[in-house]
mmCIF file of C-alpha atoms and ligand atoms in Angstrom:
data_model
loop_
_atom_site.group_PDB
_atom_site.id
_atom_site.type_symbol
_atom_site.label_atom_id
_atom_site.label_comp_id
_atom_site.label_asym_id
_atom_site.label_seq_id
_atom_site.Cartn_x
_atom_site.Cartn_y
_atom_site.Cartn_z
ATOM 1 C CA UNK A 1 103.826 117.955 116.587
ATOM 2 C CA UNK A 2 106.505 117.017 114.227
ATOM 3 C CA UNK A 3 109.172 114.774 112.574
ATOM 4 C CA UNK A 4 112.197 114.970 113.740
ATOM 5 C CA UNK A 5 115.650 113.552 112.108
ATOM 6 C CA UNK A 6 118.579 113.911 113.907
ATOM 7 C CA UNK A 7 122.023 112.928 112.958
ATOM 8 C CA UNK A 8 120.570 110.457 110.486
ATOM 9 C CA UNK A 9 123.529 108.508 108.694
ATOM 10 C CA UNK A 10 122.229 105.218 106.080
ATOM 11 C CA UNK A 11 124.965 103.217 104.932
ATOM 12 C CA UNK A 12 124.415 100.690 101.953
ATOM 13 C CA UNK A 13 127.659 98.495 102.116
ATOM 14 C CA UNK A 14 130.480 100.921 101.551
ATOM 15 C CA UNK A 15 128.638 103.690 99.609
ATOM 16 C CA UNK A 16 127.200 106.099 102.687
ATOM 17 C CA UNK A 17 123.729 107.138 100.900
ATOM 18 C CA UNK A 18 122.690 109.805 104.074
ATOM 19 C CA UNK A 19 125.326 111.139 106.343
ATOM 20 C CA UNK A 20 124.496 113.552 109.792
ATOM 21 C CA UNK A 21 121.394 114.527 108.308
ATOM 22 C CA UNK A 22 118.999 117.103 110.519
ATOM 23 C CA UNK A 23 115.201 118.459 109.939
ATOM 24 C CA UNK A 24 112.315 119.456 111.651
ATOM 25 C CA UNK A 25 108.916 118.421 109.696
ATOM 26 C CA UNK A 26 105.923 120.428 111.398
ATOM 27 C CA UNK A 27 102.570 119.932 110.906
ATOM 28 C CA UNK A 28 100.951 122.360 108.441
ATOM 29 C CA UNK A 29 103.979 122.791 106.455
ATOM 30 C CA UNK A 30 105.559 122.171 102.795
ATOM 31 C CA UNK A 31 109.164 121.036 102.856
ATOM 32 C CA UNK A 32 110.906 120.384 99.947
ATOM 33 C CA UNK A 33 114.086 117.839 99.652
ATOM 34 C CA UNK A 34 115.846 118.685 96.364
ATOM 35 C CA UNK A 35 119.166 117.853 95.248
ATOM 36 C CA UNK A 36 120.841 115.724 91.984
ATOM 37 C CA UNK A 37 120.005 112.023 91.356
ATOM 38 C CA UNK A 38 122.160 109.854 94.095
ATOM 39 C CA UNK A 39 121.805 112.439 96.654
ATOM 40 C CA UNK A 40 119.885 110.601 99.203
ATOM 41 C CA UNK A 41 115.993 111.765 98.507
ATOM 42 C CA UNK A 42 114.652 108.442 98.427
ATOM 43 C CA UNK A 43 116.834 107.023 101.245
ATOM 44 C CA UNK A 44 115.992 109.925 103.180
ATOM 45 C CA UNK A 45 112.070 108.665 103.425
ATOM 46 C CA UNK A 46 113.256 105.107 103.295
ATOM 47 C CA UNK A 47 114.829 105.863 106.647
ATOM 48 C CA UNK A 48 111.882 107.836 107.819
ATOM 49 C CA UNK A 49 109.158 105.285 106.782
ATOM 50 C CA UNK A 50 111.482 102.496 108.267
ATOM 51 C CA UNK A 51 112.261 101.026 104.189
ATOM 52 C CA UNK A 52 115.755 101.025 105.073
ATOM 53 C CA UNK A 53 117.607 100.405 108.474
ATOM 54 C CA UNK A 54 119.562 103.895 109.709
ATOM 55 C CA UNK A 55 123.418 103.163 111.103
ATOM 56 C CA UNK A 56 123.038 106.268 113.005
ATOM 57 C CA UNK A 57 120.695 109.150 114.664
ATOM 58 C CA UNK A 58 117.240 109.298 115.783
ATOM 59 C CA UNK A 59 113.883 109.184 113.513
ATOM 60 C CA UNK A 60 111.065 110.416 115.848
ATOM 61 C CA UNK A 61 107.370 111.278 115.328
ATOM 62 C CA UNK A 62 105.003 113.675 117.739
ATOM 63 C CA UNK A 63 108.261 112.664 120.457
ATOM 64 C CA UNK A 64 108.331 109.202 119.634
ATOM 65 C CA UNK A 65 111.408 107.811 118.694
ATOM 66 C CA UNK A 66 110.583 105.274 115.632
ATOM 67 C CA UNK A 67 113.586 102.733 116.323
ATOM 68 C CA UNK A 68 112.987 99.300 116.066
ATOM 69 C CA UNK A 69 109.549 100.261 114.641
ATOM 70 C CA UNK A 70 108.669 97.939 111.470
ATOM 71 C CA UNK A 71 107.495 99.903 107.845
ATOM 72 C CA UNK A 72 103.527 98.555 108.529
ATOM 73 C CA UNK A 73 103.176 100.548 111.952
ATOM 74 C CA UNK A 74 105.322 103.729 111.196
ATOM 75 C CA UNK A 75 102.145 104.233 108.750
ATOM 76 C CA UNK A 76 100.034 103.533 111.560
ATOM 77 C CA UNK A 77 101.557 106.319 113.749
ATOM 78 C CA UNK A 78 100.594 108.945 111.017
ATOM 79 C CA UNK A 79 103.037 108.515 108.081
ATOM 80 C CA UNK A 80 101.628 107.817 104.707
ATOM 81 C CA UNK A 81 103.790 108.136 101.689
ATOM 82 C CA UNK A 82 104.405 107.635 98.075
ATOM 83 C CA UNK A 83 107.090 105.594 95.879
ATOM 84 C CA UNK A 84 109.170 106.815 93.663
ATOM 85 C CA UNK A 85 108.053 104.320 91.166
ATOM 86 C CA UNK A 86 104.407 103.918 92.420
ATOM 87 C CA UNK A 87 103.880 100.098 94.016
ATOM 88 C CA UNK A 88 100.864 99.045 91.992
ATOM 89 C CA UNK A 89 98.518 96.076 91.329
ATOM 90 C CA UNK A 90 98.110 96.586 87.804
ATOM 91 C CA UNK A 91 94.949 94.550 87.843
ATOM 92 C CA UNK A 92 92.803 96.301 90.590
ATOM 93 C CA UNK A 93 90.545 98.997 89.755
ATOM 94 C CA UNK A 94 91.467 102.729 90.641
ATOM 95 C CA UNK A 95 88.861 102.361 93.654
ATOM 96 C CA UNK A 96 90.148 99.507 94.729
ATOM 97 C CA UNK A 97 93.719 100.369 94.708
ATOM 98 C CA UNK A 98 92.839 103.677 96.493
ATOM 99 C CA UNK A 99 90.556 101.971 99.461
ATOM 100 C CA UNK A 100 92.994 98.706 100.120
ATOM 101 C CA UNK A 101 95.820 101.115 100.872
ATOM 102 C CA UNK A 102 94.409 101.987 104.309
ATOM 103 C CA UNK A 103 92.169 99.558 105.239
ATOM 104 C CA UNK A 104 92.861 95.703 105.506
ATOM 105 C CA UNK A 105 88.861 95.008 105.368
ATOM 106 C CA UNK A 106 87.440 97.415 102.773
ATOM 107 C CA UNK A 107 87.443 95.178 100.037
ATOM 108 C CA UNK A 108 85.254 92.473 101.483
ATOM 109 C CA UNK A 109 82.321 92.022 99.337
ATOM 110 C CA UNK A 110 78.435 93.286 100.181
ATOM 111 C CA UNK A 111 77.342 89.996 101.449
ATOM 112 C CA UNK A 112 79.807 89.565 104.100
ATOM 113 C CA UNK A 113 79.433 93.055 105.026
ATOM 114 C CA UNK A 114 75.761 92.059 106.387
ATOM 115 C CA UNK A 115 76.711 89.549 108.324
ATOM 116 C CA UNK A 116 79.108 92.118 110.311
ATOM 117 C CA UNK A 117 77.855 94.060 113.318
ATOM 118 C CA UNK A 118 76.453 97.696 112.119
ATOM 119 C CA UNK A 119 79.557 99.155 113.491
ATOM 120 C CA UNK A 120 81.626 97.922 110.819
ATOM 121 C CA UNK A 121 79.452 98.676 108.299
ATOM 122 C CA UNK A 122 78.998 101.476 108.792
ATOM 123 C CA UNK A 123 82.965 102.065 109.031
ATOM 124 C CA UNK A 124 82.821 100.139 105.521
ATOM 125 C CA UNK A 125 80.504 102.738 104.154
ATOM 126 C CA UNK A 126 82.711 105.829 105.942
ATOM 127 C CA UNK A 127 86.090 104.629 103.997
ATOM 128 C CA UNK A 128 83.717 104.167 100.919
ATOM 129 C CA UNK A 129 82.754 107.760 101.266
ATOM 130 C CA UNK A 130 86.436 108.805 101.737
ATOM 131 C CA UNK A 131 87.758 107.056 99.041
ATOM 132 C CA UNK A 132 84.879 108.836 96.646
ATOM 133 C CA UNK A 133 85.554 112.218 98.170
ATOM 134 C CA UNK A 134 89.603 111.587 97.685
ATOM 135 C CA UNK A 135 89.040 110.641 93.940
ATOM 136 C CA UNK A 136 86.889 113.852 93.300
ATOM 137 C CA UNK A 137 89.551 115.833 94.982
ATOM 138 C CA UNK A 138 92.410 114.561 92.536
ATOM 139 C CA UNK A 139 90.312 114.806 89.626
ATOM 140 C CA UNK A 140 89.906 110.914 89.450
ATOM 141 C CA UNK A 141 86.132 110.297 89.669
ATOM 142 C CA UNK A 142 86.380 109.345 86.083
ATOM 143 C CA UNK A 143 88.787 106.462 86.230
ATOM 144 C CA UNK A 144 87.124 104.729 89.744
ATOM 145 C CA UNK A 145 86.460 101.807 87.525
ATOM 146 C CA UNK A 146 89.480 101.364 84.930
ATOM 147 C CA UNK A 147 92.296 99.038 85.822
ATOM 148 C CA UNK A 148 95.454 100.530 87.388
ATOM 149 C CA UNK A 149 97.606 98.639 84.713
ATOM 150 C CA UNK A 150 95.740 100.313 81.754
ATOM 151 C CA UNK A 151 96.519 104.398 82.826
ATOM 152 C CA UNK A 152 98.986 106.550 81.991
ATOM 153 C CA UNK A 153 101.561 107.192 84.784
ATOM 154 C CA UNK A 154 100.191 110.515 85.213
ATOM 155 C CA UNK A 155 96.690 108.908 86.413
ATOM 156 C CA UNK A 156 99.160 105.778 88.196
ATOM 157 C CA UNK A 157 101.004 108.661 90.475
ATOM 158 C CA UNK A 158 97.507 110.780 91.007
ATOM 159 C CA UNK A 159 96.032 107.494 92.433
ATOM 160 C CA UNK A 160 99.078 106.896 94.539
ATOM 161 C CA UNK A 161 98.433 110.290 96.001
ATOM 162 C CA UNK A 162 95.091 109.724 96.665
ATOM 163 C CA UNK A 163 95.768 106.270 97.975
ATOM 164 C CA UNK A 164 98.176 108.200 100.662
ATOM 165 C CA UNK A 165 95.987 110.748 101.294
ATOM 166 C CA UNK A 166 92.797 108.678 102.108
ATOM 167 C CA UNK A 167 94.654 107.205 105.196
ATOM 168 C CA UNK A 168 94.264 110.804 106.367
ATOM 169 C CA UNK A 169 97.928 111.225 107.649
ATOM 170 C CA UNK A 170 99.292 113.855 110.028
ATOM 171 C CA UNK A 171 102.586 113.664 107.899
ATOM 172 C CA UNK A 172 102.521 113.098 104.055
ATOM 173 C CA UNK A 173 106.136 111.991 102.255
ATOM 174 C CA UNK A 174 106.007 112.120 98.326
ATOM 175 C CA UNK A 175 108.742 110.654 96.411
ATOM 176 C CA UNK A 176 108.792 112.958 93.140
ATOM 177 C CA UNK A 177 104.875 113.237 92.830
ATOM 178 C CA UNK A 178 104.946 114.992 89.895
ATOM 179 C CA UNK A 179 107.196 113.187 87.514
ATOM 180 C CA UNK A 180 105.142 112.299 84.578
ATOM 181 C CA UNK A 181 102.006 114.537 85.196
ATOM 182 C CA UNK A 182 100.888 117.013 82.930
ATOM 183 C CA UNK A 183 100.352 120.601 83.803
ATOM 184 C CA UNK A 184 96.996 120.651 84.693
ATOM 185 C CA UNK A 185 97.536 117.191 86.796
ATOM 186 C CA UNK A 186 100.680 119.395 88.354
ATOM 187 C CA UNK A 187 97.638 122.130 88.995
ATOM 188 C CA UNK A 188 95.341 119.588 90.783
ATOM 189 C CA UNK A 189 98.392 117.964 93.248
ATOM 190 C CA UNK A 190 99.370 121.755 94.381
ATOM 191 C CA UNK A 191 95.847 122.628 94.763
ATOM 192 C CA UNK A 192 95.406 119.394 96.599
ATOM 193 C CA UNK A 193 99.085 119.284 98.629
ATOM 194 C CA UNK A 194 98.145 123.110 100.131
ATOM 195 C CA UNK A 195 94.490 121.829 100.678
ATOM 196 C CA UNK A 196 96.083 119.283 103.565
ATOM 197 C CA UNK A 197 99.030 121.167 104.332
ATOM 198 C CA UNK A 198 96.283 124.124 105.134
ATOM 199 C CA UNK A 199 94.348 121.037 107.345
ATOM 200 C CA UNK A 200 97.614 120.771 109.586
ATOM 201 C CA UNK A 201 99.482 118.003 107.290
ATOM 202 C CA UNK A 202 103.237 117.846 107.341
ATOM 203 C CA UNK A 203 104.047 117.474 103.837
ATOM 204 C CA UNK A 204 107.657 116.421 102.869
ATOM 205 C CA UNK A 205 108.131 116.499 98.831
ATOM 206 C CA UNK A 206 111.000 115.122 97.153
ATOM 207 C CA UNK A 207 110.915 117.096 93.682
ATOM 208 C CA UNK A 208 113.024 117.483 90.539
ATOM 209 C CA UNK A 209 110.439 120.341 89.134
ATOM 210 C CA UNK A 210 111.915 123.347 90.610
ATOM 211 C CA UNK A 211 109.010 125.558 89.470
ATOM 212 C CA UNK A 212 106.546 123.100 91.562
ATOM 213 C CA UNK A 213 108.540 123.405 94.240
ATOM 214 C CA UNK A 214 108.961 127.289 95.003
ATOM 215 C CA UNK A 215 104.719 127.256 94.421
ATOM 216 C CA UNK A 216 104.638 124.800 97.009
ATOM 217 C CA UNK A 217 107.601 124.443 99.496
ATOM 218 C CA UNK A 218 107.504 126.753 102.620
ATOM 219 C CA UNK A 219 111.190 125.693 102.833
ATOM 220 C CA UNK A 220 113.756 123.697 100.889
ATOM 221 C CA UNK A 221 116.360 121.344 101.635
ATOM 222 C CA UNK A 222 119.229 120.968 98.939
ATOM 223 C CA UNK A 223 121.191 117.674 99.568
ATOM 224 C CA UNK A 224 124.240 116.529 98.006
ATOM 225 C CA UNK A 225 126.160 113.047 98.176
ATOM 226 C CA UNK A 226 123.921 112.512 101.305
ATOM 227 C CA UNK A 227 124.248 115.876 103.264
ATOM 228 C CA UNK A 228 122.563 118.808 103.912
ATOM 229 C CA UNK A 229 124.049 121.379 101.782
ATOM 230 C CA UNK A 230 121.785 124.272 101.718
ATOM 231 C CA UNK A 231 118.259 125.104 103.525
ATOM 232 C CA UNK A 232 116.022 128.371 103.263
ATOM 233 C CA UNK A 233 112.966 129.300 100.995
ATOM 234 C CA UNK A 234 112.905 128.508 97.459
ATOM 235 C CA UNK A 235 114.356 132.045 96.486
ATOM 236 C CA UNK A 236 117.122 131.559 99.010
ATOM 237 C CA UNK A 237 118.381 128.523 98.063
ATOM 238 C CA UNK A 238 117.945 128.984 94.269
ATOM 239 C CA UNK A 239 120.010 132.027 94.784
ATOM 240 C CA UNK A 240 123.190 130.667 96.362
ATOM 241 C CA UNK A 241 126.170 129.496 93.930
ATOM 242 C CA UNK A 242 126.589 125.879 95.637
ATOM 243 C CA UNK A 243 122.675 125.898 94.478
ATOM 244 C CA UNK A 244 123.499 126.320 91.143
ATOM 245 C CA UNK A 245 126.548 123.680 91.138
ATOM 246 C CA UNK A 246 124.777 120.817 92.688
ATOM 247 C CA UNK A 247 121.839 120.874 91.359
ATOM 248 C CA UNK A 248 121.152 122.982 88.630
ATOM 249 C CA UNK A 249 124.686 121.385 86.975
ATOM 250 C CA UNK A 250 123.273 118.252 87.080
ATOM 251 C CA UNK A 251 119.264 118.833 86.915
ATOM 252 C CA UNK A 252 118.758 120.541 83.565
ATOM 253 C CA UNK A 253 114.778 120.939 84.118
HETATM 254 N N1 ADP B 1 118.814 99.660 98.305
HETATM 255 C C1 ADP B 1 120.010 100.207 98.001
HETATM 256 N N2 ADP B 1 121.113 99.431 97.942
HETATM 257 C C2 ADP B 1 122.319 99.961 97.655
HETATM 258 N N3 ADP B 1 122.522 101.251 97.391
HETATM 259 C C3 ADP B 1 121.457 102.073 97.427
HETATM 260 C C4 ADP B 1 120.147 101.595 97.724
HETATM 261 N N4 ADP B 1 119.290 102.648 97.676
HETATM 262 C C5 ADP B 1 120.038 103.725 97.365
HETATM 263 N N5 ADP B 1 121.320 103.389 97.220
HETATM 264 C C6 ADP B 1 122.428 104.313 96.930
HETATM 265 O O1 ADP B 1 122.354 105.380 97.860
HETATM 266 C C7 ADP B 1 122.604 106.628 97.218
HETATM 267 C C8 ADP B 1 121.380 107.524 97.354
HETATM 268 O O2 ADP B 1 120.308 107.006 96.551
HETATM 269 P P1 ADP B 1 118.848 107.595 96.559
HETATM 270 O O3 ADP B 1 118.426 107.828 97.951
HETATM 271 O O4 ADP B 1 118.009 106.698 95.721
HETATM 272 O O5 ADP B 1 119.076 108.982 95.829
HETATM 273 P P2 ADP B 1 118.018 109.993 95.183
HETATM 274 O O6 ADP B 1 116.654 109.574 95.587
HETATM 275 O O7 ADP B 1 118.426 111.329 95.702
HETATM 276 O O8 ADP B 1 118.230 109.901 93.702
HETATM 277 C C9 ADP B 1 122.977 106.304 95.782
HETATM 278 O O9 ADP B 1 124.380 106.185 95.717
HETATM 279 C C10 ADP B 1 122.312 104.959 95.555
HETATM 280 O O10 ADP B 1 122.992 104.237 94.573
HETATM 281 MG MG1 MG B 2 114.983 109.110 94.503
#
């Protein structure tokens, strides 16, 4: 059971964002994409989630090869993800924002929900129960009822990852997750990204925060101008001199 890229090449007019790129995403596991600003992260899950059209290669999931597949039903095969620059409603509550990501009926009101047949209430009540037991996880129990558009990013990008992580996915992409969070928020999202990854998630994190990333990658990926420069663990890769050129020469965190 994995994600597999192969030969993956994005073009954007003439600027080539991804060329040739190759990996393997199993379930269970922590990779980490790293490389400077430009290098292709975001494109990289853009082509995966089916954001962004691929000129060349193969995107498949569990042996299924995604082309053709539209954004809405990659999700539906097992992929949930995050944004880079979370995608928010800035006037729905935290609960809200968290249960509407995976479930086009969960915000119906009470009264409609006993006219349905039991069945979907009690699927109503399930993805209630979920969403309380994915707030408690990140730490967010406290802001179920606040507005998205009043929180600090840190809270915005915890709720994102809670929103991703309701849909229970067998594969979890998150674009820079920690950007903005503070050290104990950083604390919660490892605690919480080895928690799935331990429950047979494929986790693929796109991360500036080096230190985050050798706690929680079980291997890195270093790309640069859109291909694969380096891959190993953490250590590995941090070790290597193109390492320190490409990234750290450009990534002064
Ligand atoms: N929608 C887009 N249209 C045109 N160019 C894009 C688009 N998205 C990304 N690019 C370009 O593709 C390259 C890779 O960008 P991106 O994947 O965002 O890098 P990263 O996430 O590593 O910072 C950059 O040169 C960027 O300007
Ligand atoms: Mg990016």
């Amino acid at each position: 059971m994995s994600i597999e890229v192969a030969q993956v090449g994005v073009r954007f007019g003439g600027v080539t964002a991804l060329q040739d790129v190759d990996l393997t995403l199993t379930r269970g596991e922590v990779l980490a994409v790293i490389g400077p600003n430009g290098s292709g992260k975001s494109t990289l899950f853009n082509a995966i989630t089916g954001f962004v059209d691929i000129a060349s290669g193969r995107v498949a999931v569990d042996g299924r090869d995604l082309a053709g597949m539209a954004a809405e039903n990659r999700i539906a095969s097992g992929i949930s993800r995050t944004f880079q620059t979370p995608r928010i409603n800035p006037a729905a509550s935290v609960e809200e924002a968290v249960l509407c990501g995976f479930h086009p009926h969960a915000r119906t009101g009470f009264w409609q929900g006993l006219l349905r047949p039991p069945a979907m209430a009690r699927m109503e009540a399930e993805l209630r129960q979920r969403r309380t037991r994915v707030l408690e996880q990140l730490d967010l129990l406290g802001f179920a009822r606040q507005q998205m558009g009043e929180l600090p990013m840190g809270i915005v990008r915890l709720v994102d990852i809670a929103r991703a992580m309701a849909a229970e996915p067998n594969y979890l992409l998150l674009d820079e997750p920690a950007a903005g969070l503070s050290k104990t928020e950083q604390n919660v999202l490892i605690q919480q990204v080895r928690r799935l990854a331990g429950q047979g998630v494929g986790v693929l994190l796109v991360e500036h925060n080096f230190g985050l990333v050798r706690r929680l990658a079980d291997r890195v990926m270093v790309l640069d101008r859109g291909k694969v420069l380096l891959r190993g663990t953490a250590d590995e890769v941090s070790r290597r001199p193109e390492f320190i050129t490409a990234y750290l020469g450009t990534n002064k965190q």
